[in-house]
Amino acid sequence: MQLPVNHKPATDDKILEFLRSEKNFERGFRMLMDAYKERLYWHIRRLVTTHEDADDVLQNTFIKIYRGILQFEGKSKLYTWMYRIATNEAITFLQSRARQHTSAIDDLAGALATRLRADEWFDGDALQEQLQTAMAQLPEKQRLVFNLRYYDEMPYEEMSAVLDTSVGALKASFHHAVKKIEGFFRENDHL
Amino acid sequence: MKKDELHDELNEHAPFLNELRQKGDGMRVPADYFDTLNDSVFRQLDAIGARRKPEAFAKTKTQRSWWQWMQYLWQPRFALASAVLLSLALTGWWYFSKPAEPEIAVAAISVEDAEAYLMDNLLELDQNQIAMILPADELLHISIDAEPAPADTKTNKHELQLSPEDIEDLLRDMTDEELEDLL
């Protein structure tokens, strides 16, 4: 079996072919990480906001993928399957962090703003910080949908496979999220 | 195409968010983060003892879906073994479920044939066999010598002593060969 010699990301078929070979499993997994680590990182980062937390969640995500990849049956796209794992890991992380705050939403938003300002890998302006704070106040599902649509520009059909929700429900969630964020900015005199 | 769709969607509902989106999200990553990530993940796998060893790989590889199992079992060696086992099972079922042959044979013999056979082979039968065949009231025990049979035999109660006239009649009806056999 020949390994790819250029830096062009490998196709899913090629990655899975390597992963199913005992001899090339580890190389196959490195190919998988090379192909998807940036997309998965940014998806997670926008959910958990700080680089340090995103790094933890991403590494846990890859460990879960590593352990489960041979059970991947190809019923969905590899990308969709990994997105789902990353999303679940990020949600679990956010839920455990939320339990640490006793917690009115304002407390949670305040804690997030503090963490964001302390994160050396965030250099956004006041509006960008406000957007993160507004997103943190959304219900979990709306926040996910907003992230996937607003930042990842994921089509609704693909999002439907990741979140196991109908396209109509996803469009409604996005619309509600947009309206709530707009309302948040209006209340804070940015509009 | 997809970008245009999102652009239109945001412009329709929240033009402000569309403008903000053009500025990016203000998030950065360390310069070599993605270059070192793979090794960090493998270090984590080592630390928790989850890095795959060949034997673990082989064990996981055998966890097949039902369709993979069907394909696996469809190999010639398994198909042949299955056919042999099925044949053995059917043969066993047929053998143990068929009716016993002797009953059929007895049922197929007519009363006349049975009587003829017994008459032809009467001299071959011993006293017990004759006692089993004949009804009690017709039971006949021929005792040439006068000695009685042992007292504990079942036939004792049915024994009859023949008179010399009866013996003469019997002997008269016998062929020369039967007489020779009797002597």
mmCIF file of C-alpha atoms in Angstrom, chain A residues 1-63:
data_model
loop_
_atom_site.group_PDB
_atom_site.id
_atom_site.type_symbol
_atom_site.label_atom_id
_atom_site.label_comp_id
_atom_site.label_asym_id
_atom_site.label_seq_id
_atom_site.Cartn_x
_atom_site.Cartn_y
_atom_site.Cartn_z
ATOM 1 C CA MET A 1 0.000 0.000 0.000
ATOM 2 C CA GLN A 2 1.467 3.378 -1.020
ATOM 3 C CA LEU A 3 1.276 6.280 1.377
ATOM 4 C CA PRO A 4 0.291 9.651 -0.051
ATOM 5 C CA VAL A 5 3.379 11.696 -0.845
ATOM 6 C CA ASN A 6 1.846 15.170 -1.154
ATOM 7 C CA HIS A 7 0.038 17.320 1.411
ATOM 8 C CA LYS A 8 -3.350 17.083 -0.222
ATOM 9 C CA PRO A 9 -5.823 15.781 2.368
ATOM 10 C CA ALA A 10 -6.555 12.097 1.900
ATOM 11 C CA THR A 11 -10.038 10.997 0.924
ATOM 12 C CA ASP A 12 -12.229 9.187 3.470
ATOM 13 C CA ASP A 13 -11.920 5.961 1.465
ATOM 14 C CA LYS A 14 -8.136 6.120 1.539
ATOM 15 C CA ILE A 15 -8.110 6.913 5.259
ATOM 16 C CA LEU A 16 -10.443 4.011 6.045
ATOM 17 C CA GLU A 17 -8.381 1.669 3.858
ATOM 18 C CA PHE A 18 -5.318 2.479 5.958
ATOM 19 C CA LEU A 19 -7.220 2.227 9.230
ATOM 20 C CA ARG A 20 -8.450 -1.269 8.369
ATOM 21 C CA SER A 21 -4.895 -2.463 7.859
ATOM 22 C CA GLU A 22 -3.174 -3.602 11.031
ATOM 23 C CA LYS A 23 0.194 -2.512 9.678
ATOM 24 C CA ASN A 24 -0.917 0.973 8.634
ATOM 25 C CA PHE A 25 -3.504 1.736 11.301
ATOM 26 C CA GLU A 26 -1.446 4.401 13.056
ATOM 27 C CA ARG A 27 -0.510 6.117 9.796
ATOM 28 C CA GLY A 28 -4.169 6.023 8.811
ATOM 29 C CA PHE A 29 -5.130 7.692 12.066
ATOM 30 C CA ARG A 30 -2.532 10.416 11.523
ATOM 31 C CA MET A 31 -4.006 10.963 8.045
ATOM 32 C CA LEU A 32 -7.468 11.245 9.603
ATOM 33 C CA MET A 33 -6.250 13.842 12.115
ATOM 34 C CA ASP A 34 -4.462 15.798 9.380
ATOM 35 C CA ALA A 35 -7.627 15.868 7.284
ATOM 36 C CA TYR A 36 -10.058 16.910 10.013
ATOM 37 C CA LYS A 37 -8.249 18.457 12.985
ATOM 38 C CA GLU A 38 -8.678 22.092 11.933
ATOM 39 C CA ARG A 39 -12.360 21.825 11.111
ATOM 40 C CA LEU A 40 -13.087 19.927 14.324
ATOM 41 C CA TYR A 41 -10.981 22.345 16.368
ATOM 42 C CA TRP A 42 -12.862 25.413 15.162
ATOM 43 C CA HIS A 43 -16.214 23.724 15.652
ATOM 44 C CA ILE A 44 -15.278 22.903 19.251
ATOM 45 C CA ARG A 45 -13.565 26.241 19.913
ATOM 46 C CA ARG A 46 -16.673 28.204 18.997
ATOM 47 C CA LEU A 47 -18.706 26.103 21.391
ATOM 48 C CA VAL A 48 -16.319 26.230 24.363
ATOM 49 C CA THR A 49 -14.702 29.594 23.383
ATOM 50 C CA THR A 50 -11.201 29.354 24.922
ATOM 51 C CA HIS A 51 -8.225 27.672 23.267
ATOM 52 C CA GLU A 52 -7.270 25.737 26.386
ATOM 53 C CA ASP A 53 -10.725 24.185 26.717
ATOM 54 C CA ALA A 54 -10.933 23.556 22.974
ATOM 55 C CA ASP A 55 -7.597 21.731 23.079
ATOM 56 C CA ASP A 56 -8.787 19.462 25.912
ATOM 57 C CA VAL A 57 -12.072 18.698 24.199
ATOM 58 C CA LEU A 58 -10.421 18.099 20.811
ATOM 59 C CA GLN A 59 -7.910 15.647 22.284
ATOM 60 C CA ASN A 60 -10.721 13.769 24.043
ATOM 61 C CA THR A 61 -12.618 13.755 20.767
ATOM 62 C CA PHE A 62 -9.692 12.190 18.909
ATOM 63 C CA ILE A 63 -9.241 9.598 21.660
#
